[in-house]
Coordinates of C-alpha atoms and ligand atoms in Angstrom, one line a residue:
M4 CA 3.9 -32.6 -18.9
T5 CA 6.7 -30.1 -19.0
V6 CA 5.3 -26.7 -18.2
R7 CA 7.1 -23.4 -17.7
V8 CA 5.0 -20.8 -16.1
V9 CA 5.4 -17.3 -14.7
L10 CA 3.3 -16.0 -11.8
L11 CA 2.7 -12.3 -11.9
G12 CA 0.9 -10.0 -9.5
P13 CA 1.4 -7.4 -6.8
P14 CA 3.1 -8.0 -3.4
G15 CA 0.9 -10.1 -1.1
V16 CA -1.4 -11.5 -3.7
G17 CA -0.4 -15.1 -3.1
K18 CA 2.3 -15.9 -5.7
G19 CA 4.5 -17.7 -3.2
T20 CA 1.6 -19.6 -1.6
Q21 CA 0.2 -20.8 -5.0
G22 CA 3.6 -21.2 -6.7
R23 CA 4.8 -23.5 -3.9
R24 CA 1.7 -25.8 -4.2
L25 CA 1.7 -25.7 -8.0
A26 CA 5.4 -26.7 -8.2
S27 CA 5.2 -29.4 -5.6
E28 CA 2.0 -31.1 -6.8
H29 CA 3.3 -31.3 -10.4
G30 CA 7.0 -32.1 -9.7
W31 CA 8.2 -28.8 -11.2
G32 CA 11.0 -26.6 -9.8
L33 CA 10.0 -23.5 -7.9
I34 CA 12.2 -20.4 -8.6
S35 CA 11.2 -17.7 -6.2
T36 CA 13.6 -14.8 -6.7
G37 CA 12.5 -13.0 -3.5
E38 CA 13.3 -16.2 -1.5
V39 CA 16.7 -16.6 -3.2
L40 CA 17.5 -13.0 -2.3
R41 CA 16.3 -13.3 1.3
E42 CA 18.5 -16.4 1.7
A43 CA 21.5 -14.4 0.4
V44 CA 20.7 -11.6 2.8
A45 CA 20.5 -14.1 5.7
R46 CA 23.9 -15.6 4.7
R47 CA 25.5 -12.2 4.1
T48 CA 26.8 -13.2 0.8
P49 CA 28.0 -10.3 -1.5
L50 CA 24.7 -10.5 -3.4
G51 CA 22.8 -10.4 -0.1
I52 CA 24.7 -7.4 1.2
E53 CA 24.0 -5.5 -2.0
A54 CA 20.3 -6.6 -2.2
Q55 CA 19.4 -5.9 1.4
R56 CA 19.5 -2.1 1.1
L57 CA 17.3 -2.2 -2.0
M58 CA 14.8 -4.8 -0.6
D59 CA 14.5 -2.9 2.7
A60 CA 13.6 0.2 0.8
G61 CA 11.1 -1.7 -1.3
Q62 CA 13.1 -1.1 -4.5
L63 CA 14.0 -3.7 -7.2
V64 CA 17.4 -5.3 -7.4
G65 CA 19.1 -4.7 -10.8
D66 CA 18.0 -6.5 -13.9
D67 CA 21.4 -7.9 -14.7
V68 CA 21.8 -9.6 -11.3
M69 CA 18.3 -11.0 -11.4
I70 CA 18.6 -12.3 -15.0
G71 CA 21.9 -14.0 -14.1
L72 CA 20.3 -15.6 -11.1
V73 CA 17.3 -17.0 -13.1
R74 CA 19.6 -18.1 -15.9
E75 CA 21.5 -20.3 -13.4
R76 CA 18.4 -21.6 -11.5
S77 CA 16.3 -22.4 -14.6
S78 CA 19.1 -24.5 -16.1
Q79 CA 19.5 -26.8 -13.0
S80 CA 18.2 -30.3 -12.9
E81 CA 15.3 -29.4 -10.6
A82 CA 13.8 -27.3 -13.3
A83 CA 14.2 -29.9 -16.1
A84 CA 10.6 -31.2 -15.7
G85 CA 9.2 -27.6 -15.8
F86 CA 9.3 -24.7 -13.4
V87 CA 7.2 -22.0 -11.8
L88 CA 8.8 -18.6 -11.6
D89 CA 7.6 -16.5 -8.6
G90 CA 8.7 -12.9 -8.7
F91 CA 10.4 -12.9 -12.0
P92 CA 10.2 -11.2 -14.5
R93 CA 9.4 -7.9 -12.8
T94 CA 10.5 -5.5 -15.6
V95 CA 10.3 -5.5 -19.4
P96 CA 14.0 -6.2 -19.8
Q97 CA 13.7 -9.2 -17.5
A98 CA 10.8 -10.5 -19.6
D99 CA 12.7 -10.1 -22.8
A100 CA 15.8 -11.8 -21.3
L101 CA 13.6 -14.7 -20.2
D102 CA 12.4 -15.3 -23.7
V103 CA 15.9 -15.1 -25.0
M104 CA 17.4 -17.5 -22.5
L105 CA 14.6 -20.1 -23.1
G106 CA 14.9 -19.6 -26.8
E107 CA 18.6 -20.4 -26.7
R108 CA 17.7 -23.7 -25.0
G109 CA 15.0 -24.5 -27.5
Q110 CA 12.3 -24.0 -24.8
T111 CA 9.3 -21.7 -24.5
L112 CA 7.4 -20.1 -21.7
D113 CA 4.0 -21.8 -21.7
A114 CA 2.0 -19.2 -19.7
A115 CA 2.0 -16.1 -17.6
V116 CA -0.6 -16.2 -14.9
S117 CA -1.6 -13.0 -13.2
L118 CA -3.2 -13.0 -9.8
A119 CA -5.1 -9.9 -8.7
A120 CA -6.7 -8.7 -5.5
P121 CA -7.7 -5.2 -4.2
K122 CA -5.0 -3.1 -2.5
D123 CA -6.6 -3.1 1.0
E124 CA -6.6 -6.9 0.9
L125 CA -2.9 -7.0 -0.1
V126 CA -2.0 -4.6 2.7
R127 CA -4.0 -6.7 5.2
R128 CA -2.4 -9.9 4.0
M129 CA 1.2 -8.6 4.3
S130 CA 0.6 -7.1 7.7
A131 CA -0.4 -10.5 9.0
R132 CA 2.1 -12.6 7.1
R133 CA 4.6 -14.7 9.1
E134 CA 7.2 -17.0 7.6
C135 CA 9.0 -20.1 8.8
P136 CA 12.7 -19.4 9.0
V137 CA 13.5 -23.0 8.0
C138 CA 11.2 -23.9 5.1
K139 CA 10.0 -20.3 4.2
R140 CA 6.4 -21.4 4.1
A141 CA 4.1 -18.3 4.5
Y142 CA 1.5 -18.3 7.2
N143 CA -1.0 -15.7 8.0
L144 CA -2.3 -14.7 11.4
F145 CA -5.8 -14.2 10.0
S146 CA -6.2 -16.6 7.1
A147 CA -3.5 -19.3 7.5
A148 CA -2.4 -19.5 11.2
P149 CA -0.1 -22.2 12.3
R150 CA -1.6 -24.8 14.6
D151 CA -0.1 -23.4 17.9
G152 CA -0.2 -19.8 16.8
R153 CA 3.6 -19.3 16.8
H154 CA 5.6 -22.1 15.3
C155 CA 5.8 -23.7 11.9
D156 CA 3.6 -26.8 11.7
D157 CA 6.4 -28.8 10.0
H158 CA 9.3 -27.3 12.2
P159 CA 7.9 -27.1 15.7
A160 CA 11.1 -25.6 17.0
A161 CA 11.0 -22.7 14.5
E162 CA 9.3 -19.6 15.7
L163 CA 7.7 -17.7 12.8
C164 CA 9.2 -14.4 11.7
Q165 CA 7.9 -11.3 10.0
R166 CA 9.7 -10.2 6.8
A167 CA 11.8 -7.1 7.1
D168 CA 10.0 -5.6 4.1
D169 CA 6.5 -6.2 5.5
V170 CA 6.6 -3.0 7.6
P171 CA 3.9 -0.5 6.5
E172 CA 6.0 2.1 4.8
T173 CA 7.9 -0.5 2.7
V174 CA 4.7 -2.2 1.8
M175 CA 3.3 1.0 0.3
R176 CA 6.5 1.6 -1.6
R177 CA 6.5 -2.0 -3.0
L178 CA 2.9 -1.5 -4.1
E179 CA 3.9 1.7 -5.9
I180 CA 7.0 0.1 -7.5
Y181 CA 4.8 -2.8 -8.7
E182 CA 2.4 -0.4 -10.4
R183 CA 5.1 1.5 -12.1
Q184 CA 7.6 -1.2 -13.1
T185 CA 5.9 -4.6 -13.1
A186 CA 2.2 -4.0 -14.0
P187 CA 3.2 -3.2 -17.6
L188 CA 4.1 -6.8 -18.0
L189 CA 0.4 -7.7 -17.9
E190 CA 0.0 -6.0 -21.3
Y191 CA 3.3 -7.4 -22.4
Y192 CA 2.1 -11.0 -22.1
R193 CA -1.5 -10.2 -23.0
S194 CA -0.4 -8.7 -26.4
R195 CA 1.6 -11.9 -27.0
G196 CA -1.4 -14.1 -26.2
R197 CA 0.1 -15.7 -23.2
L198 CA -1.7 -14.1 -20.3
H199 CA -4.1 -15.9 -18.1
E200 CA -5.9 -13.8 -15.5
V201 CA -6.9 -15.5 -12.2
A202 CA -8.7 -13.9 -9.3
G203 CA -6.5 -13.9 -6.2
L204 CA -9.4 -13.3 -3.8
G205 CA -11.2 -16.2 -2.2
T206 CA -9.8 -19.1 -0.2
M207 CA -6.4 -20.4 -1.1
D208 CA -8.0 -23.7 -2.4
A209 CA -10.4 -21.7 -4.6
V210 CA -7.5 -19.7 -6.1
Y211 CA -5.5 -22.8 -6.7
G212 CA -8.5 -24.5 -8.4
A213 CA -8.9 -21.5 -10.7
L214 CA -5.1 -21.4 -11.4
I215 CA -4.9 -25.0 -12.5
R216 CA -8.0 -24.7 -14.6
A217 CA -6.5 -21.6 -16.3
L218 CA -3.3 -23.6 -17.0
G219 CA -5.1 -26.8 -18.0
V220 CA -2.9 -28.9 -15.8
Ligands
LIG5 P1 9.2 -11.0 -3.4 O1 9.6 -11.9 -2.3 O2 8.9 -11.6 -4.7 O3 7.9 -10.2 -2.9 P2 6.6 -9.6 -3.6 O4 6.5 -9.7 -5.0 O5 6.5 -8.3 -2.9 O6 5.5 -10.6 -3.1 P3 5.3 -11.2 -1.8 O7 6.2 -12.4 -1.5 O8 5.2 -10.1 -0.7 O9 3.8 -11.8 -1.9 P4 3.2 -13.1 -2.5 O10 2.5 -12.8 -3.8 O11 4.3 -14.2 -2.7 O12 2.2 -13.5 -1.4 P5 2.2 -14.7 -0.4 O13 1.9 -16.0 -1.1 O14 3.4 -14.7 0.5 O15 10.3 -9.9 -3.6 C1 10.8 -9.2 -2.5 C2 11.8 -8.2 -2.9 O16 12.9 -8.9 -3.6 C3 11.4 -7.2 -3.9 O17 10.7 -6.1 -3.3 C4 12.7 -6.8 -4.6 O18 13.4 -5.9 -3.8 C5 13.4 -8.1 -4.7 N1 13.1 -8.9 -5.9 C6 12.6 -10.1 -6.0 N2 12.5 -10.5 -7.3 C7 13.0 -9.5 -8.1 C8 13.2 -9.3 -9.5 N3 12.8 -10.2 -10.4 N4 13.8 -8.1 -9.9 C9 14.2 -7.2 -9.0 N5 14.0 -7.3 -7.7 C10 13.4 -8.5 -7.2 O19 0.9 -14.4 0.4 C11 0.8 -13.2 1.2 C12 0.1 -13.5 2.5 O20 -1.3 -13.7 2.3 C13 0.6 -14.7 3.3 O21 0.5 -14.4 4.7 C14 -0.4 -15.8 2.9 O22 -0.6 -16.8 3.9 C15 -1.7 -15.0 2.7 N6 -2.6 -15.5 1.6 C16 -2.2 -16.0 0.4 N7 -3.3 -16.4 -0.3 C17 -4.3 -16.0 0.4 C18 -5.8 -16.1 0.2 N8 -6.3 -16.6 -1.0 N9 -6.6 -15.6 1.2 C19 -6.1 -15.1 2.3 N10 -4.8 -15.0 2.6 C20 -3.9 -15.4 1.6
LIG6 MG1 6.3 -14.2 -2.2

């Protein structure tokens, strides 16, 4: 089944965690715009140099840049059997552009899934998040610790890192920006009959179960 799905929700809610599993279990491509940007920052490409300042301040990168990036990734062969978009769209112009680009290819977006959790839980999750520098898998010191407490289970030489934008002031800023610029997308998809709302609280397995039931996959 070819499915194209968008994961919506505030910072720290579990879009990356669930998106990674959903894509890998179904053979779909995973397009995580935050991950693409962090990789560009690490490589110091022109995109990365431009994006770093905005990301460190918790601000969004410009719509044109993000739309171009998703246009390219979503047309690659890894996305041919379907894809999960994690972190895009984040503004109404990005959502409009996604519909246009899929329409040009004779494709449609099958569903927008929103994950939700209370703000204090989001802050707690981000403060304890650690990431593998090699495979980018997210761990959590409380809820998903690596086996030895410090290194990636799959890359034992890789010491887990904290994301630059997971410092407290930037976390608060990202939550504000989400409310202002991205939360309106819930109504955008609801009014088009494409929104599926899933609780982001509970164990990762429970959230995943609810997600696949909502999608019917
Ligand atoms: P992005 O990387 O997309 O960050 P985000 O939206 O702020 O979301 P996060 O990655 O912080 O959270 P998540 O929902 O993926 O949670 P995770 O699964 O890791 O964007 C970063 C920046 O890039 C933006 O601020 C912006 O500057 C820029 N950007 C990206 N896309 C853009 C766009 N389209 N337009 C403009 N700018 C863009 O989980 C969080 C933690 O909780 C982990 O530690 C995890 O292990 C744990 N956890 C997960 N699920 C559970 C659970 N059920 N119970 C307990 N713990 C859990
Ligand atoms: Mg993420």
